[in-house]
Short mmCIF file of C-alpha atoms in Angstrom, two decimals:
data_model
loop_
_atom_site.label_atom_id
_atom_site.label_comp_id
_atom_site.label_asym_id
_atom_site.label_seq_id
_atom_site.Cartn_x
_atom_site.Cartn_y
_atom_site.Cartn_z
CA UNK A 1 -5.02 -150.25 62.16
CA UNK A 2 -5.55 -154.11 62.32
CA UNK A 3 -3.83 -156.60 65.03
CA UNK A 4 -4.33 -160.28 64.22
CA UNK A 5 -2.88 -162.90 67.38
CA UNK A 6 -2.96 -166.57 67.45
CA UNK A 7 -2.03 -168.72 70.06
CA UNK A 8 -0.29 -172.10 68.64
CA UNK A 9 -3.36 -174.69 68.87
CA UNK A 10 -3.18 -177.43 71.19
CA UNK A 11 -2.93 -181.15 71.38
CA UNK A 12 -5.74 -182.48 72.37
CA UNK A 13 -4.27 -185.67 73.84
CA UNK A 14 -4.35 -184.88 77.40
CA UNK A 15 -5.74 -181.98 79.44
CA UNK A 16 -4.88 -178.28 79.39
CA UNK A 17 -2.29 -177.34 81.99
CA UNK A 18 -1.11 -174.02 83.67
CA UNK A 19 1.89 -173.46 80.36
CA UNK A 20 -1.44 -173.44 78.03
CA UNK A 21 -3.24 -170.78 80.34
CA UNK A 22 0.02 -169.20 80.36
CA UNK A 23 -0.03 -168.51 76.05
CA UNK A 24 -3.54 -168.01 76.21
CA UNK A 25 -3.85 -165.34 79.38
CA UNK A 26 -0.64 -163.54 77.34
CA UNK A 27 -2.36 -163.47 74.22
CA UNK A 28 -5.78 -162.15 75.51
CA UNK A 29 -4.33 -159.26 77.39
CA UNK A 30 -2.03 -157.94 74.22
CA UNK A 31 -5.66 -158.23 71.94
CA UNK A 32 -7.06 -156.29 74.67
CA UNK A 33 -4.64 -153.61 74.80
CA UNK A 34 -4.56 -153.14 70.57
CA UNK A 35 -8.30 -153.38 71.09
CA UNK A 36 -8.52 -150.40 73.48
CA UNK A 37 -6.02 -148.32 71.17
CA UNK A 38 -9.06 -148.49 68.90
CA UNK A 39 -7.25 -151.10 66.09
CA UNK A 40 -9.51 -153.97 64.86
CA UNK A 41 -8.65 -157.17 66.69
CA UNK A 42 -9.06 -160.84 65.43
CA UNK A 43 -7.56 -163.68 68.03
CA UNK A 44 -7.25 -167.29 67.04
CA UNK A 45 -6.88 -169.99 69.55
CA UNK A 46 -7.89 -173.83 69.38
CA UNK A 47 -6.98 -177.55 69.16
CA UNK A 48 -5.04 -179.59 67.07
CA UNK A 49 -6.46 -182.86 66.42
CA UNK A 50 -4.82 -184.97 63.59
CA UNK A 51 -2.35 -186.36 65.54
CA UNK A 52 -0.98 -189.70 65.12
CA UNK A 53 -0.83 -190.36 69.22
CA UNK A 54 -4.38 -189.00 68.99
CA UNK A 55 -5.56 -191.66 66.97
CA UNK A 56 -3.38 -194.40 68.88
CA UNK A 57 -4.94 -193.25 72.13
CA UNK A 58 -8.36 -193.17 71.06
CA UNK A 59 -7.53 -196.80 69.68
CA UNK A 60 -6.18 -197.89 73.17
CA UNK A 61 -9.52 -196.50 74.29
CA UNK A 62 -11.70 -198.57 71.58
CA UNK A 63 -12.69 -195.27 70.45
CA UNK A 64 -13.68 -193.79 67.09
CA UNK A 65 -11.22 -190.88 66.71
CA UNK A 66 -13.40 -188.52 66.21
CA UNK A 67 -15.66 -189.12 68.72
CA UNK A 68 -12.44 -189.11 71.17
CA UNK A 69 -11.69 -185.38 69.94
CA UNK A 70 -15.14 -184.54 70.45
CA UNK A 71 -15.42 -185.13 73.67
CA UNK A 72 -11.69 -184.18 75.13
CA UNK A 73 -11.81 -180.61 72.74
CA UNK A 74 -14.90 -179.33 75.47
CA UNK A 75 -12.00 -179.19 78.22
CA UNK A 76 -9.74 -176.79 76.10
CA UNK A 77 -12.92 -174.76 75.44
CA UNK A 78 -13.62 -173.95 78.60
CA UNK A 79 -10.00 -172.65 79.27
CA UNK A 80 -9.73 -169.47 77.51
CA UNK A 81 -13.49 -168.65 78.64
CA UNK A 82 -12.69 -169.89 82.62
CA UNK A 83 -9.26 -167.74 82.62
CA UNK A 84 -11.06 -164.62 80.80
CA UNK A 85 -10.10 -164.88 77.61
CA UNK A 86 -12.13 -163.03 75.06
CA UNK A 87 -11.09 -165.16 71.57
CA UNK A 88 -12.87 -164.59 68.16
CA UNK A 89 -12.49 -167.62 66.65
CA UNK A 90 -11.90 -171.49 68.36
CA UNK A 91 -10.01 -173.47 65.15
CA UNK A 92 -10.73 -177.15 65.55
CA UNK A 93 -8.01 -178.82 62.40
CA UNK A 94 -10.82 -181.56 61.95
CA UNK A 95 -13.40 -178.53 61.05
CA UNK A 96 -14.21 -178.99 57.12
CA UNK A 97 -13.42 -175.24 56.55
CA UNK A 98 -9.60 -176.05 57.84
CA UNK A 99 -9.52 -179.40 55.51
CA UNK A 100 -10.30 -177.80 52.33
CA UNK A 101 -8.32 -174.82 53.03
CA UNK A 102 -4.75 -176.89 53.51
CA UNK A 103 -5.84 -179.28 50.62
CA UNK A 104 -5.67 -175.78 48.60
CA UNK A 105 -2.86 -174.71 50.45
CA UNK A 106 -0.70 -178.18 49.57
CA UNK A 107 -1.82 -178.37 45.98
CA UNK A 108 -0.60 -174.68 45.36
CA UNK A 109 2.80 -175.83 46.45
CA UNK A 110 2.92 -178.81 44.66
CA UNK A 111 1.84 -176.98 41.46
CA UNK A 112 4.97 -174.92 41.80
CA UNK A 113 7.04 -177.47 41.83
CA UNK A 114 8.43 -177.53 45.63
CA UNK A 115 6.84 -181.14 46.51
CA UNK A 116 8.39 -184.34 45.35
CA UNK A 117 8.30 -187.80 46.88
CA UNK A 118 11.51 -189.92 48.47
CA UNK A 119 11.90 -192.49 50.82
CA UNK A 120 12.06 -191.50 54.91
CA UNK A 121 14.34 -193.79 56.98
CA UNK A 122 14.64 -192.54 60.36
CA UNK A 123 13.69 -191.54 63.39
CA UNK A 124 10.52 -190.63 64.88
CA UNK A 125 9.00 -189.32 68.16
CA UNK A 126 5.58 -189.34 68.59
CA UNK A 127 5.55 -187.39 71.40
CA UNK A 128 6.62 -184.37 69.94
CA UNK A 129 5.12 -185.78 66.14
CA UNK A 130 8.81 -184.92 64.64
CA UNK A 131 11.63 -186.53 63.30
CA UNK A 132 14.56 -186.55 65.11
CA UNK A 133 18.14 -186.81 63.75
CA UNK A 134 20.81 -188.14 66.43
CA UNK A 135 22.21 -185.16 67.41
CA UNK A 136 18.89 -183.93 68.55
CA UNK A 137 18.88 -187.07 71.23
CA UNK A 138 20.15 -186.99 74.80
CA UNK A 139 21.36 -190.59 75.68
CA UNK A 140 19.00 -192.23 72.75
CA UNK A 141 16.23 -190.74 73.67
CA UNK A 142 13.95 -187.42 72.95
CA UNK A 143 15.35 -184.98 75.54
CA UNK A 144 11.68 -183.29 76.00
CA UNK A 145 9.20 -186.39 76.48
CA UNK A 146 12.66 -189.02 77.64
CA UNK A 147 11.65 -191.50 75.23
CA UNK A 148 13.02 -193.30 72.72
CA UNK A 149 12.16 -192.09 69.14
CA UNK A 150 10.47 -195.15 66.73
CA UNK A 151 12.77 -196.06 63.53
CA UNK A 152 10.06 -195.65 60.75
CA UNK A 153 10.62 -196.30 56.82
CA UNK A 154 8.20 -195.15 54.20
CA UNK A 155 7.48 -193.09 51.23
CA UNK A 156 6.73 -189.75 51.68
CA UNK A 157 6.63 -186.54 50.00
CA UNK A 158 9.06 -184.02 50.87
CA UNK A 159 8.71 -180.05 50.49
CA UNK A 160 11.91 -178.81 49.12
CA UNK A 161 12.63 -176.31 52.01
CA UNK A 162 16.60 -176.19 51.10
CA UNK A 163 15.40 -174.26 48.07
CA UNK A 164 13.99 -171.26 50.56
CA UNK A 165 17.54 -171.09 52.66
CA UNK A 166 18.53 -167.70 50.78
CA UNK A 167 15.08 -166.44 51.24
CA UNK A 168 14.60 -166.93 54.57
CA UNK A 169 18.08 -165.01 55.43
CA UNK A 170 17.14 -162.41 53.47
CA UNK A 171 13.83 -162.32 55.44
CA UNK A 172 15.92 -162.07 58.49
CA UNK A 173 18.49 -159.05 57.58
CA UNK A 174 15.48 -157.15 56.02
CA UNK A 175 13.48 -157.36 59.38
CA UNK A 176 15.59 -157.99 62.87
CA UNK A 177 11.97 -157.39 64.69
CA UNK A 178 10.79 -160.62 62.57
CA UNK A 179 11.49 -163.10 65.68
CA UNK A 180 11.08 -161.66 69.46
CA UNK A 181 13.10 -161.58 71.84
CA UNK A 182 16.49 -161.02 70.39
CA UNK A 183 17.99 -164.21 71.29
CA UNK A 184 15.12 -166.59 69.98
CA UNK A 185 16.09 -164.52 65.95
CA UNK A 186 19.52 -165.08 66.79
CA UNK A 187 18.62 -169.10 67.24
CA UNK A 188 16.61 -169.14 64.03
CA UNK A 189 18.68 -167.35 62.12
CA UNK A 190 21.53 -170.15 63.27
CA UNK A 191 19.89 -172.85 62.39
CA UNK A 192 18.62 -171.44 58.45
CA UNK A 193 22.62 -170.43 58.26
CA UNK A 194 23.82 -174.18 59.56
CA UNK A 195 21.74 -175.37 56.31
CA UNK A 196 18.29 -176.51 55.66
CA UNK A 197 16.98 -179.99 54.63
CA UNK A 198 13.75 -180.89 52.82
CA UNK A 199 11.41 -182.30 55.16
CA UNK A 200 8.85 -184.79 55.18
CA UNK A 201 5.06 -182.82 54.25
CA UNK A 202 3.29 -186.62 54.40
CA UNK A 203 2.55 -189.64 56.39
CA UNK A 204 2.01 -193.25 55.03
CA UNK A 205 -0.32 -195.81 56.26
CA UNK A 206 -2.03 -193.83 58.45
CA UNK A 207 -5.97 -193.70 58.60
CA UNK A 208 -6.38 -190.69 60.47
CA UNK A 209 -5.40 -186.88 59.24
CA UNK A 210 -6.30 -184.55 56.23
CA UNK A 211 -5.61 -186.83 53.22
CA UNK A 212 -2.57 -185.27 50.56
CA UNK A 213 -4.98 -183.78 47.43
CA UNK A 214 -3.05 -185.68 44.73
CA UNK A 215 -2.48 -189.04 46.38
CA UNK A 216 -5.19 -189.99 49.27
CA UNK A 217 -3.36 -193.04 50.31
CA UNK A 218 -1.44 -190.42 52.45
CA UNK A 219 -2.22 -187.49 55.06
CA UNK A 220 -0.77 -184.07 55.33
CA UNK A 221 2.04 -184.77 58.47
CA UNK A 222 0.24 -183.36 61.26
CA UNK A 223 2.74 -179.87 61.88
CA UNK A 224 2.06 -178.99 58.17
CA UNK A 225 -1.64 -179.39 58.44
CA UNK A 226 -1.62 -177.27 62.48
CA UNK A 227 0.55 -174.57 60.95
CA UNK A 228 -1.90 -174.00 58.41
CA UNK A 229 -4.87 -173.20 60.72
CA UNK A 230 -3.95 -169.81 61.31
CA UNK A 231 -4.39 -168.70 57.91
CA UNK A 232 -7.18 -171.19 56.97
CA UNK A 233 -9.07 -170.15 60.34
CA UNK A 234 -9.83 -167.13 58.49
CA UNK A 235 -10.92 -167.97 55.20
CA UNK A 236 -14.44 -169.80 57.50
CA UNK A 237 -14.02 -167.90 60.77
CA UNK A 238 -17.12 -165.58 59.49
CA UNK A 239 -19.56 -167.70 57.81
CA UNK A 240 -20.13 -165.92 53.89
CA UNK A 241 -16.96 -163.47 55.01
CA UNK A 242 -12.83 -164.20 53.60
CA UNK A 243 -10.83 -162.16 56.34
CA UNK A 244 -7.91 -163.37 55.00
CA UNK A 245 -7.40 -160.34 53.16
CA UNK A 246 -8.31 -158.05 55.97
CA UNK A 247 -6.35 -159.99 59.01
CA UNK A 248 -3.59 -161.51 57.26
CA UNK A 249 -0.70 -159.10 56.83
CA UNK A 250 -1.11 -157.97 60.64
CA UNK A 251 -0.47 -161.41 61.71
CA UNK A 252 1.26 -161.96 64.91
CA UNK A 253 2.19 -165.48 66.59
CA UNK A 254 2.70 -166.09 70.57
CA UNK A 255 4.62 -169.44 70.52
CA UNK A 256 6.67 -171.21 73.31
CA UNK A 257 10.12 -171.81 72.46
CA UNK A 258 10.27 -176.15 71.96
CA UNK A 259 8.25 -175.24 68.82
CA UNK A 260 10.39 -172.43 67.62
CA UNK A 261 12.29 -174.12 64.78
CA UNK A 262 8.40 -175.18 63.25
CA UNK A 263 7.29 -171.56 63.23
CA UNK A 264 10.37 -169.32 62.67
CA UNK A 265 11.57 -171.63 59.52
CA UNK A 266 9.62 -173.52 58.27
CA UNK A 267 6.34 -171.98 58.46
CA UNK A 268 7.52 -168.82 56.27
CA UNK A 269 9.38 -170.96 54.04
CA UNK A 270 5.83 -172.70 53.59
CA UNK A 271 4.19 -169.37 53.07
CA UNK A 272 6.15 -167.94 50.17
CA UNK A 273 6.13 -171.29 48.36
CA UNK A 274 2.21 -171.07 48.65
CA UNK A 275 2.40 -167.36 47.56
CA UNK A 276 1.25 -165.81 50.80
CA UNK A 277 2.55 -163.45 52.81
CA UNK A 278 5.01 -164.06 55.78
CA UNK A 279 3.62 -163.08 59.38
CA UNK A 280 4.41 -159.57 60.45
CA UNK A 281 6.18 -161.31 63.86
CA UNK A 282 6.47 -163.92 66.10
CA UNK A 283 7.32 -163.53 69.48
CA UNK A 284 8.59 -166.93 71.17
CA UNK A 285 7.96 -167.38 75.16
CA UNK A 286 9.82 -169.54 77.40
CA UNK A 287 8.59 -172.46 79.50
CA UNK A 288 6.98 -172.23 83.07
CA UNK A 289 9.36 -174.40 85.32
CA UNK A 290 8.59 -176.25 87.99
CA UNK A 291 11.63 -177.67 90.20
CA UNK A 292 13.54 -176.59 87.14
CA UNK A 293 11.48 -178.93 84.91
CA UNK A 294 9.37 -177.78 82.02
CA UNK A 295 5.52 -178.05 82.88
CA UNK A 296 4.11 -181.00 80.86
CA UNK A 297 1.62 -183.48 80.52
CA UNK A 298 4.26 -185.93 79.20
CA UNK A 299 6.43 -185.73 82.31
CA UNK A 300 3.37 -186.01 84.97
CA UNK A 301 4.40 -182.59 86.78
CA UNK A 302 1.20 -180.52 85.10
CA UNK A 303 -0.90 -177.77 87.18
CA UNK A 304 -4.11 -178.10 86.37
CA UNK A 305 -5.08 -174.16 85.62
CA UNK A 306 -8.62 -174.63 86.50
CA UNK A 307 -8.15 -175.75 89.95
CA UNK A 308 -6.24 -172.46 90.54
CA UNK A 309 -8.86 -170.44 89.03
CA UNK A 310 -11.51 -172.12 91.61
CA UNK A 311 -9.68 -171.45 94.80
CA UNK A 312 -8.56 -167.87 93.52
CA UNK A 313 -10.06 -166.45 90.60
CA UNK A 314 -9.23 -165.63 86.96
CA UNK A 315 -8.03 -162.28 88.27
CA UNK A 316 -5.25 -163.53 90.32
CA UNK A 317 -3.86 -166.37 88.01
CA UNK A 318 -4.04 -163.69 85.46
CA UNK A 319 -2.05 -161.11 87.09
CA UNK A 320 0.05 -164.11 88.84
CA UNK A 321 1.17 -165.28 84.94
CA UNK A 322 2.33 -161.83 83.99
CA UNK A 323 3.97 -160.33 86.97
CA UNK A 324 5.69 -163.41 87.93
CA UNK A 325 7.23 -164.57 84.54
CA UNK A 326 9.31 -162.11 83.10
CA UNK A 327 7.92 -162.24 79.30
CA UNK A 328 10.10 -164.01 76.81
CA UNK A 329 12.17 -165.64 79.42
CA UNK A 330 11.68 -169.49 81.26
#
């Protein structure tokens, strides 16, 4: 038997708070329990770094980009290994491994036919790097970082995920364990069954990212390119070794709930266009609240996990995140 876990990777444009230690402290202590009924474990964990508001931060800083990843990423190593967290494999998405792998990954889905270019007029929040419709606004603004979304225009190339609605329901009758807890596959399945739209798979004008194989005046948009990593993790994890083969169809993703709708549609839908495999199951967490506010580093109310573990211990943050929180729930 083979158990494969990733966390999701994380921005790198701030620090690591106590919702990250949260994922990862979850994640560690399911490996360990596979790992001690004798099944071979691989866990993924890491950053992503080929954000836009990276690159605009690290230019508010007169920084080279890179250099500005480099030196914030040390931070989220330290978390997994300060909190006890026994990972096989730290993913950074500006390794060279991860680059060539979604270059590959893009061109397969291109060569079937499933990528085309348009025009994108809309609407844009760079907090959350996604485009917004109205409806998904509370008073004009994002209702997660309270900001107003930019109005961008360019030409893009779309991935032709309205072509994948029928597949993904079928995905969804055929396994009612695909999406964890109940209610999270119940809000998936809702949203394939309300009707998909082809979404943007590019980003114009922008220097920094992994540039599109067929047309380097653009980069892969930065959710298509951090999905990715946890299949192109293992093609380099192992230097001279492909685990994909070995890990891949016991896949299982720990996710937090704002970033359900990336991972639970179009993530598979990305998959079988590529000709891979979907994962075996997610299972989608809810936030840690504090005054009834989500954690974040966007709204300033973050608890800095560290600093717990220095006046008590790994020990007792780790059994304070799982006895406290019932799993699944905010």
């Amino acid at each position: 038997m083979r158990y494969y876990l990733t966390t999701p990777i994380y921005y790198v444009n701030a620090a690591p708070h106590i919702g990250h230690a949260y994922t990862t402290i979850a994640a560690d202590v399911l490996v360990r329990h596979h790992r001690q009924r004798g099944e071979e474990t691989f866990f993924l964990t890491g950053t992503d770094e080929n954000a836009s508001k990276v690159y605009r931060v690290a230019e508010e800083q007169g920084q080279d980009p890179k250099a500005y990843v480099d030196e914030i990423v040390e931070q989220w190593r330290e978390l997994p290994e300060r909190v006890g967290a026994e990972y096989d494999f730290f993913i950074r998405t500006t390794d060279e491994g991860h680059h060539r792998f979604v270059q590959e990954f893009l061109q397969r889905i291109y060569d079937n036919g499933d990528i085309y270019q348009d025009v994108y007029s809309g609407l844009y929040c760079v907090g959350c790097e996604e485009f917004k419709s109205e409806a998904d606004l509370v008073d004009g603004l994002c209702p997660e970082h309270g900001i107003p979304p930019e109005r961008i225009e360019e030409k893009n190339y779309f991935f032709r995920l309205s072509a994948y609605q029928d597949r993904l329901l079928e995905l969804y009758d055929e396994r009612p364990d695909f999406v964890l807890p109940r209610h999270r596959y119940n809000e998936a399945r809702s949203f394939i069954e309300g009707g998909l739209e082809d979404f943007s798979v590019s980003r114009a004008g922008q220097p920094w990212g992994i540039p599109i194989p067929w047309d380097e005046e653009q980069v892969t948009y930065v959710w298509v390119d951090a999905l990715i990593n946890y299949l192109s993790a293992l093609s380099y994890a192992r230097e001279g070794e492909d685990l994909v083969e070995r890990f891949w169809p016991h896949v299982r993703h720990l996710l937090g709930k704002d970033i359900l709708r990336f991972h639970c549609v179009y993530w598979p839908a990305l998959l079988l266009a590529a000709g891979y495999e979907v994962p075996k199951q997610l299972f989608v967490h809810g936030w840690l609240l504090l005054d009834d506010r989500k954690i974040s580093k966007s709204l300033g109310n973050a608890v800095d996990p560290l600093d717990l573990v220095d006046v008590y211990g790994s020990d007792a943050v780790r059994f304070w995140a799982l006895r406290s929180v019932s799993f699944g729930q905010d």
